[in-house]
Short mmCIF file of C-alpha atoms and ligand atoms in Angstrom, two decimals:
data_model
loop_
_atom_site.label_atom_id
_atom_site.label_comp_id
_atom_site.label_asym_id
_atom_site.label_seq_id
_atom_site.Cartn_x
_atom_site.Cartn_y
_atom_site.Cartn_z
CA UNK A 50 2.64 26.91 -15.97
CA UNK A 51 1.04 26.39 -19.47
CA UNK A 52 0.28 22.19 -18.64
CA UNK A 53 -0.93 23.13 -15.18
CA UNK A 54 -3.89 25.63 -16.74
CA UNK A 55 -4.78 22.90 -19.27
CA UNK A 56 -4.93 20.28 -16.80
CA UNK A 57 -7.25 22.03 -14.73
CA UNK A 58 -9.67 22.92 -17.13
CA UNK A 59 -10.01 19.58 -17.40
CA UNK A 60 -12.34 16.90 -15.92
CA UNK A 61 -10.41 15.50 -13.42
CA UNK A 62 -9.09 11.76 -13.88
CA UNK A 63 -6.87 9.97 -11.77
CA UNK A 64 -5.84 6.31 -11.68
CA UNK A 65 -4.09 3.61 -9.80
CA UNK A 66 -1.99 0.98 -12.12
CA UNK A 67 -1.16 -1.58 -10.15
CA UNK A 68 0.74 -4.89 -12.02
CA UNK A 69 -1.32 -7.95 -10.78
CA UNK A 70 1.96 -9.69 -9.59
CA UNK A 71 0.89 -11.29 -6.16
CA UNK A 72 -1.03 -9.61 -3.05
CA UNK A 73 -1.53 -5.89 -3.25
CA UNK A 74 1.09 -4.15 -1.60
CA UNK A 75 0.60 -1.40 0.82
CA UNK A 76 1.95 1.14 -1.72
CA UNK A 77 -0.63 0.97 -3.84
CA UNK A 78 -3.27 1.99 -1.25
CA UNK A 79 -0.85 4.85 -0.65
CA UNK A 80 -0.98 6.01 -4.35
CA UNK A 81 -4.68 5.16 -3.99
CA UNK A 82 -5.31 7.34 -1.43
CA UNK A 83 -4.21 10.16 -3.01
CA UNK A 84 -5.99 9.55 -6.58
CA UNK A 85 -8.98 9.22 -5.20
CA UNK A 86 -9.47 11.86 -2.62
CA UNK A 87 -8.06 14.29 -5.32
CA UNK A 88 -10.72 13.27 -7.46
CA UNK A 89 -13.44 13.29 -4.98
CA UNK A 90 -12.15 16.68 -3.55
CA UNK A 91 -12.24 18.05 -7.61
CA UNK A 92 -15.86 15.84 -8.19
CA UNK A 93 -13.37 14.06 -10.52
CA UNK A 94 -13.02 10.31 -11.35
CA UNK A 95 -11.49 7.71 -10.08
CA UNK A 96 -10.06 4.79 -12.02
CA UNK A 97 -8.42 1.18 -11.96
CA UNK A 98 -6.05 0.09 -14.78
CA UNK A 99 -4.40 -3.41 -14.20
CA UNK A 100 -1.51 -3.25 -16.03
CA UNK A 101 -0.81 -7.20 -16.60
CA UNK A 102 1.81 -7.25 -19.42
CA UNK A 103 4.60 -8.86 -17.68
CA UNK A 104 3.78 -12.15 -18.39
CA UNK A 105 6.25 -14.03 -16.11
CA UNK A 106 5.73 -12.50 -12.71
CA UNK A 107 1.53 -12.49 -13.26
CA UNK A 108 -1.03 -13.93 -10.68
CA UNK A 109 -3.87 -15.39 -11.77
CA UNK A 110 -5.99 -14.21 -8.78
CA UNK A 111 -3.77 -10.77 -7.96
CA UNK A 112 -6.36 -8.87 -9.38
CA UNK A 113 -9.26 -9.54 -7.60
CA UNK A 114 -7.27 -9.08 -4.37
CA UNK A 115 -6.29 -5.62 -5.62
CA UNK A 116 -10.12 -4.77 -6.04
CA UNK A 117 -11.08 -6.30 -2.25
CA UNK A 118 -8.48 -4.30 -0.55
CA UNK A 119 -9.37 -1.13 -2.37
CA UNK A 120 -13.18 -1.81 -1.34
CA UNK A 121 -11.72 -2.59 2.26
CA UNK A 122 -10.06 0.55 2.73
CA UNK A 123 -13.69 2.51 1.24
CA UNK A 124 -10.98 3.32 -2.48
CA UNK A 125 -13.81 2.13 -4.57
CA UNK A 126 -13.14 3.13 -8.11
CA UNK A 127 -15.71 4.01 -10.62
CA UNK A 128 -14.03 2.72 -13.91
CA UNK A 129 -12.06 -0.40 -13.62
CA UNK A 130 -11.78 -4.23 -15.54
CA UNK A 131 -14.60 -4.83 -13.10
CA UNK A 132 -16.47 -2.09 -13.58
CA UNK A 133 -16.17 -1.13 -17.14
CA UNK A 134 -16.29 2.24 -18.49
CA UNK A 135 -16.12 4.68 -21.47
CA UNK A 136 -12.53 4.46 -21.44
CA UNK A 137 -12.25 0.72 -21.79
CA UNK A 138 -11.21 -2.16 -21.76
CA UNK A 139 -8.88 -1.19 -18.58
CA UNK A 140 -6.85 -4.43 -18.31
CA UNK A 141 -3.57 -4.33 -20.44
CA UNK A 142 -3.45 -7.45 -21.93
CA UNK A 143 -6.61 -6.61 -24.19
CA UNK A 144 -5.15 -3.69 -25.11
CA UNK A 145 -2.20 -5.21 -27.09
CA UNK A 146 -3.67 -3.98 -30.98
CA UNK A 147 -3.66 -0.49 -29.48
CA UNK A 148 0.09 -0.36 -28.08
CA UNK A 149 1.31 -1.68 -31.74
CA UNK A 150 -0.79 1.00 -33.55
CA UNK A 151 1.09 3.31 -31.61
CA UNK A 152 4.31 2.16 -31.89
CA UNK A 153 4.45 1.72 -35.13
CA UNK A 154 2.90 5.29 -35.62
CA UNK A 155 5.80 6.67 -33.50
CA UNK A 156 8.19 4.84 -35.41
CA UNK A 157 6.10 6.24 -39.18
CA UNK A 158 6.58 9.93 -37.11
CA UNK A 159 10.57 9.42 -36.69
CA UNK A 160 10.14 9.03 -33.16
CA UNK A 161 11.22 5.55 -32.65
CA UNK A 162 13.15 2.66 -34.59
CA UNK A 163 12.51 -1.07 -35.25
CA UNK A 164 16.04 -2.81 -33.72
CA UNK A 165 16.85 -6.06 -34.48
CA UNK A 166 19.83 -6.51 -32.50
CA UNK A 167 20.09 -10.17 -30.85
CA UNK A 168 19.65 -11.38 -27.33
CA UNK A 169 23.57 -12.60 -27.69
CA UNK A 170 24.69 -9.05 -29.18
CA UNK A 171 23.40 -7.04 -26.41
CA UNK A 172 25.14 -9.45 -23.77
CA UNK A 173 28.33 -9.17 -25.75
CA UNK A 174 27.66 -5.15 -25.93
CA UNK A 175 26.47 -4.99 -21.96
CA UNK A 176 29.97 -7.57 -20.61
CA UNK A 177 31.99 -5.21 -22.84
CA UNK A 178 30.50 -2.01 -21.67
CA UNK A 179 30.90 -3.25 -17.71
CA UNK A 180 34.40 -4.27 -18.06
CA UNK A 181 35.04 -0.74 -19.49
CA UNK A 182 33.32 0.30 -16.80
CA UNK A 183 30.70 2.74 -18.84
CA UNK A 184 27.11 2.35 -18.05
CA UNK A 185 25.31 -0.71 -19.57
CA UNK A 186 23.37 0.90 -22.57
CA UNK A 187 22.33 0.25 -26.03
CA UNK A 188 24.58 1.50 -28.39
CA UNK A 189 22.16 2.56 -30.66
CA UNK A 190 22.98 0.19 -33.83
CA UNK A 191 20.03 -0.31 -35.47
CA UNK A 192 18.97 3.20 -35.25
CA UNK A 193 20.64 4.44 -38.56
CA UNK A 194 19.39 1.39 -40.68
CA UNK A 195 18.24 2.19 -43.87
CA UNK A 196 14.95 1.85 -44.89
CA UNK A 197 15.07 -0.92 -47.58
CA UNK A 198 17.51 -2.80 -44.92
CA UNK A 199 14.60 -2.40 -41.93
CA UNK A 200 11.95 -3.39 -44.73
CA UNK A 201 13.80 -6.83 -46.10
CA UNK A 202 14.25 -7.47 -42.20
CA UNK A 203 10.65 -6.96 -41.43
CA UNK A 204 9.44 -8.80 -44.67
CA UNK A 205 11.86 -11.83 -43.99
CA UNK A 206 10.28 -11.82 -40.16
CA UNK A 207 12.99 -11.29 -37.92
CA UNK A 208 12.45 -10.97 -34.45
CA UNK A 209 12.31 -7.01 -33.37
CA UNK A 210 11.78 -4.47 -30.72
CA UNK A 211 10.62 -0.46 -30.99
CA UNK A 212 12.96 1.50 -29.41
CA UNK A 213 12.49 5.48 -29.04
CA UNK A 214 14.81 7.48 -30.25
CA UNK A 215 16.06 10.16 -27.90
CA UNK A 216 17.15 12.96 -28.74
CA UNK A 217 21.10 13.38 -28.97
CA UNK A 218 23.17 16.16 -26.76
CA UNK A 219 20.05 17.31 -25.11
CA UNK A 220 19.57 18.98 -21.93
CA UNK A 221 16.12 17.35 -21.29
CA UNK A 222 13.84 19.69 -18.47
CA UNK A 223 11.04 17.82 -17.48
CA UNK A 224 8.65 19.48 -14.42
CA UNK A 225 7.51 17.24 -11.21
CA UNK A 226 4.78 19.03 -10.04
CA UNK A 227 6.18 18.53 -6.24
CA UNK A 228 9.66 18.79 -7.09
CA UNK A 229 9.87 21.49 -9.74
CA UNK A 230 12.19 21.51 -13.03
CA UNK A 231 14.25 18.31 -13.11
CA UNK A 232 17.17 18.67 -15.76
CA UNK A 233 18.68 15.28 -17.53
CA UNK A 234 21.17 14.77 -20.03
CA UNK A 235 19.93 12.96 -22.49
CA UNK A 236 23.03 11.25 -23.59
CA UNK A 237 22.60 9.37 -20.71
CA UNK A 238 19.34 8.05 -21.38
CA UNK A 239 19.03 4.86 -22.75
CA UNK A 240 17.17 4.31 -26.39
CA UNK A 241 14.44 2.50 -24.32
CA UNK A 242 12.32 -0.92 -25.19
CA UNK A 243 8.64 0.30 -26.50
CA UNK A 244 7.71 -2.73 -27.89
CA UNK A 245 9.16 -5.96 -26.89
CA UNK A 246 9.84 -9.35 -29.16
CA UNK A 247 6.73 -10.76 -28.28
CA UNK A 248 4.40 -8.12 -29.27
CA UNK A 249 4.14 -6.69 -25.61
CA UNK A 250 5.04 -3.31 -24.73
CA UNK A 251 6.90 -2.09 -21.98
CA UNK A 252 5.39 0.35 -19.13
CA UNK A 253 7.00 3.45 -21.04
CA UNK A 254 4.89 3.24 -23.95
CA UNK A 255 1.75 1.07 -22.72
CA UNK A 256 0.94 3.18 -19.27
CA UNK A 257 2.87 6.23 -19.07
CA UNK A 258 2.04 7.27 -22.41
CA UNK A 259 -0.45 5.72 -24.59
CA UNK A 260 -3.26 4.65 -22.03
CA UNK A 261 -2.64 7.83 -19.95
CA UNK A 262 -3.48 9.87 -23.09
CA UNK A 263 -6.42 7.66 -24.20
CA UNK A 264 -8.06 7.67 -20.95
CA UNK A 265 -7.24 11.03 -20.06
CA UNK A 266 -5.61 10.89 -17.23
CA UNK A 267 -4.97 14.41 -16.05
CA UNK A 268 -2.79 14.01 -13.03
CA UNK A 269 0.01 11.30 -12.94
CA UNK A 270 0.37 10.11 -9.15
CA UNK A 271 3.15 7.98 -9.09
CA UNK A 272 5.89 6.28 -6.76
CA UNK A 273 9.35 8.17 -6.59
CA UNK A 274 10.73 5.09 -8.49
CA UNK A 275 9.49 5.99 -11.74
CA UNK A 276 10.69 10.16 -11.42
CA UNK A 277 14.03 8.61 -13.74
CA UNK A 278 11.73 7.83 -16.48
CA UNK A 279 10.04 10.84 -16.69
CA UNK A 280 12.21 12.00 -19.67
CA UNK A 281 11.55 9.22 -21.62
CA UNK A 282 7.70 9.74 -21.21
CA UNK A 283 7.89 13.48 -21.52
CA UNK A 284 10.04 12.95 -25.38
CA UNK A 285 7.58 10.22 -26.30
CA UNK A 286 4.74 12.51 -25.55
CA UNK A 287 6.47 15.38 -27.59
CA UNK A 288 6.66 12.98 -30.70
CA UNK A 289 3.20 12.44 -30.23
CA UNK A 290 2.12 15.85 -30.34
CA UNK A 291 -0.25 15.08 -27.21
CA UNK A 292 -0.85 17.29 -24.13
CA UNK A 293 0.94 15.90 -20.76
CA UNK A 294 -0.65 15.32 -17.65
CA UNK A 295 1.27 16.71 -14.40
CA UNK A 296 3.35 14.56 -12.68
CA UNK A 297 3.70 13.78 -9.31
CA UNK A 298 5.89 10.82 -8.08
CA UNK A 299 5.11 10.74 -4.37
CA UNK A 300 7.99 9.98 -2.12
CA UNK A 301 9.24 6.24 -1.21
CA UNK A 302 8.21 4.64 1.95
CA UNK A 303 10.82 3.55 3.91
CA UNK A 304 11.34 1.45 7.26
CA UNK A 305 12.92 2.59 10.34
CA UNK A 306 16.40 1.55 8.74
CA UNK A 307 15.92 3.91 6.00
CA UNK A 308 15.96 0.79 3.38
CA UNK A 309 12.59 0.84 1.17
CA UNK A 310 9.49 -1.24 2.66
CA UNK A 311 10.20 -4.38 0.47
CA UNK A 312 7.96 -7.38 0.17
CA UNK A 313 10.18 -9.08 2.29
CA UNK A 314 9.52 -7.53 5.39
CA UNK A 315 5.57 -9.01 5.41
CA UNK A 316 3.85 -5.66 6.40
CA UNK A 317 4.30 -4.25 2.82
CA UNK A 318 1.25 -6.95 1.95
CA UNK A 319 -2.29 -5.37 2.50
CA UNK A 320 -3.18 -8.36 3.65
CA UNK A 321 -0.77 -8.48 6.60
CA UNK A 322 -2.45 -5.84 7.75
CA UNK A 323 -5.76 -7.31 7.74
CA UNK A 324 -4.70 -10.82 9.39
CA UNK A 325 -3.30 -7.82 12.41
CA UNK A 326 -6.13 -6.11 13.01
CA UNK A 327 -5.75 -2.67 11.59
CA UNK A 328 -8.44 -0.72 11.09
CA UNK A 329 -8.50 0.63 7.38
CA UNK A 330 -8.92 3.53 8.48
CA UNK A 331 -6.01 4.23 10.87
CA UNK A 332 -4.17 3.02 8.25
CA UNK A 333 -5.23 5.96 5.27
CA UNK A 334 -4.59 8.09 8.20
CA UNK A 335 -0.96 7.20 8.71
CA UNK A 336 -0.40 6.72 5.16
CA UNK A 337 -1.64 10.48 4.34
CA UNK A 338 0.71 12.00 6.74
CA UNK A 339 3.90 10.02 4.47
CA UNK A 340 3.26 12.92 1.71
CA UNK A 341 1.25 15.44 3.26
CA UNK A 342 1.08 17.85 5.97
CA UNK A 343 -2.29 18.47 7.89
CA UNK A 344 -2.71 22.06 7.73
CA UNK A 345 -3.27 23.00 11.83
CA UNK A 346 -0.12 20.36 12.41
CA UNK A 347 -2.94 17.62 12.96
CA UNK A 348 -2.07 14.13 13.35
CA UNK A 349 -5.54 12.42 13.45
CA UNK A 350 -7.96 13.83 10.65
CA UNK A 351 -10.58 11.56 8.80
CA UNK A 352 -10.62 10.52 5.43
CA UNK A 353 -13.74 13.06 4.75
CA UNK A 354 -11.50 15.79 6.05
CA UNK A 355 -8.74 15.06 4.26
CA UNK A 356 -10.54 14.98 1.00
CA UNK A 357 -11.86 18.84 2.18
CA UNK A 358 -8.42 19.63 2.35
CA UNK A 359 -5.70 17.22 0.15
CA UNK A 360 -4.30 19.24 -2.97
CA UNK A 361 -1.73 17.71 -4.65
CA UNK A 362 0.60 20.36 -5.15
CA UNK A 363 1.16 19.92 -0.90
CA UNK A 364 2.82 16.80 -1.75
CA UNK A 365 5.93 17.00 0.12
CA UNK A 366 9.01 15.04 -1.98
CA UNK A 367 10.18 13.56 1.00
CA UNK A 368 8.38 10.97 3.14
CA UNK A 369 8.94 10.56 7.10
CA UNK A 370 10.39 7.05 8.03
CA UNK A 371 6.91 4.46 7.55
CA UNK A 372 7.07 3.44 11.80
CA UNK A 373 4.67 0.19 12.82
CA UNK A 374 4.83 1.26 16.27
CA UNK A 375 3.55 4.56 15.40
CA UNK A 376 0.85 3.47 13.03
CA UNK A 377 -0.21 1.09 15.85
CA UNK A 378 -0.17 4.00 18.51
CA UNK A 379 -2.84 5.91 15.53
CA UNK A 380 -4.51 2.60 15.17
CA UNK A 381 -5.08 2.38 19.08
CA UNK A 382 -6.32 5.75 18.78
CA UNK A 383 -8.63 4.94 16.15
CA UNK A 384 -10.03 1.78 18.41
CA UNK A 385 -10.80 4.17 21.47
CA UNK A 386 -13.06 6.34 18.87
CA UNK A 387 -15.05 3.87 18.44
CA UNK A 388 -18.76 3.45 19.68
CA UNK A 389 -19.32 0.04 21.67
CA UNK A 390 -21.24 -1.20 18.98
CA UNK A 391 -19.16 -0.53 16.17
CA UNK A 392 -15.95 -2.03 18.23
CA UNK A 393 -18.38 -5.30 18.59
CA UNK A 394 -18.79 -5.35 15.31
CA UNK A 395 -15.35 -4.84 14.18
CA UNK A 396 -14.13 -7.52 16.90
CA UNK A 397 -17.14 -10.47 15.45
CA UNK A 398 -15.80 -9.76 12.17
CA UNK A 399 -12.23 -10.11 13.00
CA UNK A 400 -12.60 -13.24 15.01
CA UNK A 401 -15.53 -14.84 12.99
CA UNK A 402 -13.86 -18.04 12.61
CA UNK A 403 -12.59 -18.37 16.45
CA UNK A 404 -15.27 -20.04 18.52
CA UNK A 405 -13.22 -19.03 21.50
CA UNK A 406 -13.51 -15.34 20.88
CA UNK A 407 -16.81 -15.52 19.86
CA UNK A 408 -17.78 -16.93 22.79
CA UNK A 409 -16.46 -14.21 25.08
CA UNK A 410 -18.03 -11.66 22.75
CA UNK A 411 -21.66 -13.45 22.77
CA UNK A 412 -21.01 -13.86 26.58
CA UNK A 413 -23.79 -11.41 28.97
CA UNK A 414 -20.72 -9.72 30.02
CA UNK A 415 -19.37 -8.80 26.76
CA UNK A 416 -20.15 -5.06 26.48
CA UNK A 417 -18.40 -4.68 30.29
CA UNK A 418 -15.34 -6.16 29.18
CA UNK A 419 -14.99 -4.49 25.98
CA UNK A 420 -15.09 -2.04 28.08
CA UNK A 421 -12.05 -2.73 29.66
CA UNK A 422 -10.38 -4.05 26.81
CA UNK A 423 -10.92 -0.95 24.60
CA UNK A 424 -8.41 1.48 26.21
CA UNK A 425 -5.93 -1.31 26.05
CA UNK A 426 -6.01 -1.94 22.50
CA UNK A 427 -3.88 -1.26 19.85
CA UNK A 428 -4.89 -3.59 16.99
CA UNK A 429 -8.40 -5.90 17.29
CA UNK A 430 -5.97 -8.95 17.23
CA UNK A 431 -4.23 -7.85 20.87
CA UNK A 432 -8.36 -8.50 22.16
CA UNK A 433 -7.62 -12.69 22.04
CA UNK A 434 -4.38 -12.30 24.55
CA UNK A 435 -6.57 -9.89 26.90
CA UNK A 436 -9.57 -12.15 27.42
CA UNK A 437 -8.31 -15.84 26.37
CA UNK A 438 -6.13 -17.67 29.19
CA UNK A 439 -3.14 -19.06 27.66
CA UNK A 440 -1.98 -22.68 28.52
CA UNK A 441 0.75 -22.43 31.58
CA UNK A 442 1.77 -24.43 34.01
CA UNK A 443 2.11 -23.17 37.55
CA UNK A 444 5.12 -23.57 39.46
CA UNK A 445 4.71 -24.90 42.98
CA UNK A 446 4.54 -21.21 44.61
CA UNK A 447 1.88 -20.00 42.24
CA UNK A 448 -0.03 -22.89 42.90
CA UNK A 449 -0.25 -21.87 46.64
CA UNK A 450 -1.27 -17.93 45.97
CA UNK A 451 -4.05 -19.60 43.45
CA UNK A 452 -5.02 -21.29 46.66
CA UNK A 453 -4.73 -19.06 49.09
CA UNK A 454 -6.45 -16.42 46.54
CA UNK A 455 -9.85 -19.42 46.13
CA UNK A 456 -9.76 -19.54 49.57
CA UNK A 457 -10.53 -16.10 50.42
CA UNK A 458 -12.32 -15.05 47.37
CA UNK A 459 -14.94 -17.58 48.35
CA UNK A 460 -15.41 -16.29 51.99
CA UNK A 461 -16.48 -12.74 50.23
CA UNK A 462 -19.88 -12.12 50.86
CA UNK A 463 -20.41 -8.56 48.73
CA UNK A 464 -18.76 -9.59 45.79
CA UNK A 465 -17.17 -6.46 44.08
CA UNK A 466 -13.89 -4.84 42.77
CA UNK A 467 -13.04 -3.35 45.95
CA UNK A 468 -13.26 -6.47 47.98
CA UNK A 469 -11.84 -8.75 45.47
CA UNK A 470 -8.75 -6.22 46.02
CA UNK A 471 -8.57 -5.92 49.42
CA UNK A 472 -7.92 -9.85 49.31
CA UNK A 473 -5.51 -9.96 46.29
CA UNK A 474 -3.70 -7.15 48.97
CA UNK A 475 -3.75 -9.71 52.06
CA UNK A 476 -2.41 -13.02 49.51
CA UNK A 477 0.46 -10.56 47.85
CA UNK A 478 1.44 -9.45 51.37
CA UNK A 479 1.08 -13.23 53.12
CA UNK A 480 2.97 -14.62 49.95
CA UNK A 481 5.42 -11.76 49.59
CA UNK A 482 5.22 -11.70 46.13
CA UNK A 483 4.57 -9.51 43.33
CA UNK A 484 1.25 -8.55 41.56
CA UNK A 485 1.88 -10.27 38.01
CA UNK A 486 2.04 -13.72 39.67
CA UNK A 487 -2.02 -12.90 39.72
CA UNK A 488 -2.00 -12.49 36.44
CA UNK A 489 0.01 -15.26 36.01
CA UNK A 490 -2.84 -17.66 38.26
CA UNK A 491 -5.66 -16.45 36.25
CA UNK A 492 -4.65 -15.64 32.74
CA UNK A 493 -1.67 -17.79 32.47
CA UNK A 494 0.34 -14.55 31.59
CA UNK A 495 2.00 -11.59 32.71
CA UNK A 496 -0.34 -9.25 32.18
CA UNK A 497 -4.05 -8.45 31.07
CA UNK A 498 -7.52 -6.78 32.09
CA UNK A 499 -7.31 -5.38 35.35
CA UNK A 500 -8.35 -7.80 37.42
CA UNK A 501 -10.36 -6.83 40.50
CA UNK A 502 -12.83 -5.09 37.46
CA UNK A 503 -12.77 -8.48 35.41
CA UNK A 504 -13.30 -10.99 37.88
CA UNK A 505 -16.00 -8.47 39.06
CA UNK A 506 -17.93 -8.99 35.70
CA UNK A 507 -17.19 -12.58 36.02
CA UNK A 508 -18.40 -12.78 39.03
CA UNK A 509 -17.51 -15.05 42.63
CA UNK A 510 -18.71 -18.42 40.77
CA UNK A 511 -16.54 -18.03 37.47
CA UNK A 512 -13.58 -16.48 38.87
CA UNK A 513 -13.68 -19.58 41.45
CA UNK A 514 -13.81 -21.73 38.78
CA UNK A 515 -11.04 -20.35 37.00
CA UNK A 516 -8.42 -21.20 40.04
CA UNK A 517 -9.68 -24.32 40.63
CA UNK A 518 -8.85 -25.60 37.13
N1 LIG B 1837 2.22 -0.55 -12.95
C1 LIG B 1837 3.05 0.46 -12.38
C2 LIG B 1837 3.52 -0.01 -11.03
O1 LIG B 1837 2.92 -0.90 -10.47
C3 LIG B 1837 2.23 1.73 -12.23
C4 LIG B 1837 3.00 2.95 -12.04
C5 LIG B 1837 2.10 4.14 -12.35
O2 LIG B 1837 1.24 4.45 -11.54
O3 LIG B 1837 2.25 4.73 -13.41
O4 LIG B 1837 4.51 0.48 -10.53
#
């Protein structure tokens, strides 16, 4: 418990690394969440590192994406590419001079080698190794060269990668702070890429070790994903002679199927939540209860009492299954917590570029039918279906209830929800028909607001208007 003493001596600093590769995906708020109510809960810092070094799958505009949803969901960071900061520059790509110093000083150390091995050996090695049916690894060639051999190489400029040299017939213990002692072999643990051909280094080197110790990073929060890697880190940090930060790869998020939320399934993208109508909120809600446990068995807790309470050692290693239906249920809930004001606000913002929304919300009977509208909520986009009449045709006996309904409702003389029902009673009863052909005459659906309330805010001119169209 040595690295767990150190570390919290420390100044607290946590980070998020997300790889500008297209729109920021919902599992980076989730490793978000955690970094930064740790460090607010410790009065620690917060910081963004983009880690753009794979060249091929960058984004040009990923990154400022990844800074508006972080500001959306309140995950402001206080070091960052945007913001600067002692520990800078924060953005990979600059950082290329650094990675090489340190590759080359782990190679100086004995910790790593220079390989020279060609694109065409290693698919020869990999075919050979599969039809044998042994795992796919590099066989360690170039890691015995001598030193005159490595320096003609090097002097004659042939292409090269640093690999690091792990150690032979090991048993590797590495500690995950939520999962305890994890034991590898570390025969079976590839010499891995530092440095590639083209001067860029992989994640190993780059993120997990060199930055992490330069910006002094004292808690790792990671996705499960990277928990195989840990060994490589943890050696590469023992050639370095450097102190570790803990680990702690937070469990996957999965779908209902048990598969892994994937970018193919649309609500991994923050973004798709946005267009829906989540409230940020809701969402940080949901997402705490993946890793964590509220201490009195609470399922709705705010972000403020979370950070009173989040530790990161109550990381659980296991996630529940990530549900939509549930995190709309929490987002509903979230909705009906919500002042009239601040729903109106929400609901302007959502719909500011839909004149017919906006119109309903600007209307003098807005605040009585958000009203109604609030307790049937479960995202602000399910508002436009409650109080915007969709486009149907009525068949011949809807036409005669819409009649028979104008026909009475105009004879009302106190015009309120009781009367209005009384006669909606008398046309069901005359028709003999069910209540959702009502809906049906004035909404053009199934279902909606309740209507004696609704046409009772509209009042006897509008709702005659409506059945006459
Ligand atoms: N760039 C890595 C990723 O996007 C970061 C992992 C980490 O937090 O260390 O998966």
């Amino acid at each position: 418990m040595q690295g767990m003493d150190d570390q919290l001596n420390k100044k607290v600093r946590v980070r998020v690394a997300p790889s500008p590769t297209g729109y920021p995906h919902i599992g980076t708020i989730y490793q978000a969440l955690f970094d930064y109510s740790f460090a607010k809960k410790n009065s620690g810092t917060f910081f963004v590192r983009i880690e753009d070094t794979d060249r091929a799958r960058f984004v040009a505009d990923a990154e400022e994406k990844i800074y508006s949803a972080l500001d959306w969901f309140g995950l402001t960071e206080e070091e960052s590419p945007r913001k600067g900061g002692p520990f800078g520059p924060y953005r990979q790509s600059e950082r290329l001079d650094i990675y090489n110093k340190y590759a080359k000083e782990l190679v100086k150390k004995g910790g790593a080698y220079y390989c020279f091995c060609t694109k065409e050996r290693l698919a020869a090695l990999h075919e050979k190794q599969q039809k044998e049916k042994k795992p796919t690894m590099y066989d360690k060639f170039c890691r015995n060269l001598p030193k005159e051999e490595v320096e003609e190489k090097l002097k004659k400029g042939d292409s090269f990668v640093i690999r690091l040299k792990i150690p032979e017939n090991e048993d590797i213990v590495v500690r995950d702070e939520i999962r305890g002692e994890i034991h590898f072999d570390s025969n079976l643990i590839e010499d891995t890429i530092l440095l590639k051909a083209d001067g860029y280094p992989t994640y190993h080197l780059a993120s997990s070790v060199v930055d992490d110790h330069l910006m002094e990073t004292t808690h790792v929060v990671r996705g499960e994903e990277w928990l195989p890697s840990l060994p490589k880190h943890i050696i590469a940090y023992n050639y370095f002679g450097w102190k570790k930060p803990l680990f702690y790869h937070t469990p996957i998020l999965r779908n209902p199927d048990k598969s892994k939320l994937s970018k193919r399934q649309g609500h991994t993208s923050v973004s798709w939540y946005m267009e829906e109508g989540f409230l940020p909120n809701a969402i940080l809600n949901y997402l705490a209860l993946m890793a964590w446990s509220h201490p009195q068995g609470k399922e709705i807790f705010s972000l403020e009492e979370f950070i009173s309470l989040v530790d990161l050692k109550d990381l659980k290693p296991v996630a529940p299954i990530f549900d939509l239906e549930k995190l709309k249920w929490m987002n509903g809930e979230y909705i009906r917590m919500m002042n009239d004001k601040g729903l109106m606000i929400k609901l302007k913002e959502f719909y500011k570029n839909d004149p017919g929304v906006l119109k309903v919300l600007n209307s003098q009977e807005s605040d009585k039918i958000l009203g109604l509208a609030q307790s049937r909520l479960r995202t602000l986009k399910d508002f436009k279906d409650l109080v915007i009449p969709a486009e149907a045709e009525l068949s011949a006996p809807e036409k005669e209830v819409a009649n028979s309904l104008k026909e009475k409702l105009e004879k009302i003389t106190e015009w309120n929800k009781d009367s209005i029902l009384i006669v909606m009673r008398e046309v069901l009863s005359e028709k003999k028909t069910k209540g959702s052909i009502l809906y049906k005459v004035f909404t053009g659906r199934e279902k909606g607001l309740p209507l004696p309330e609704t046409l009772e805010i509209f009042g006897k001119e509008k709702a005659i208007n409506i059945l006459s169209k």
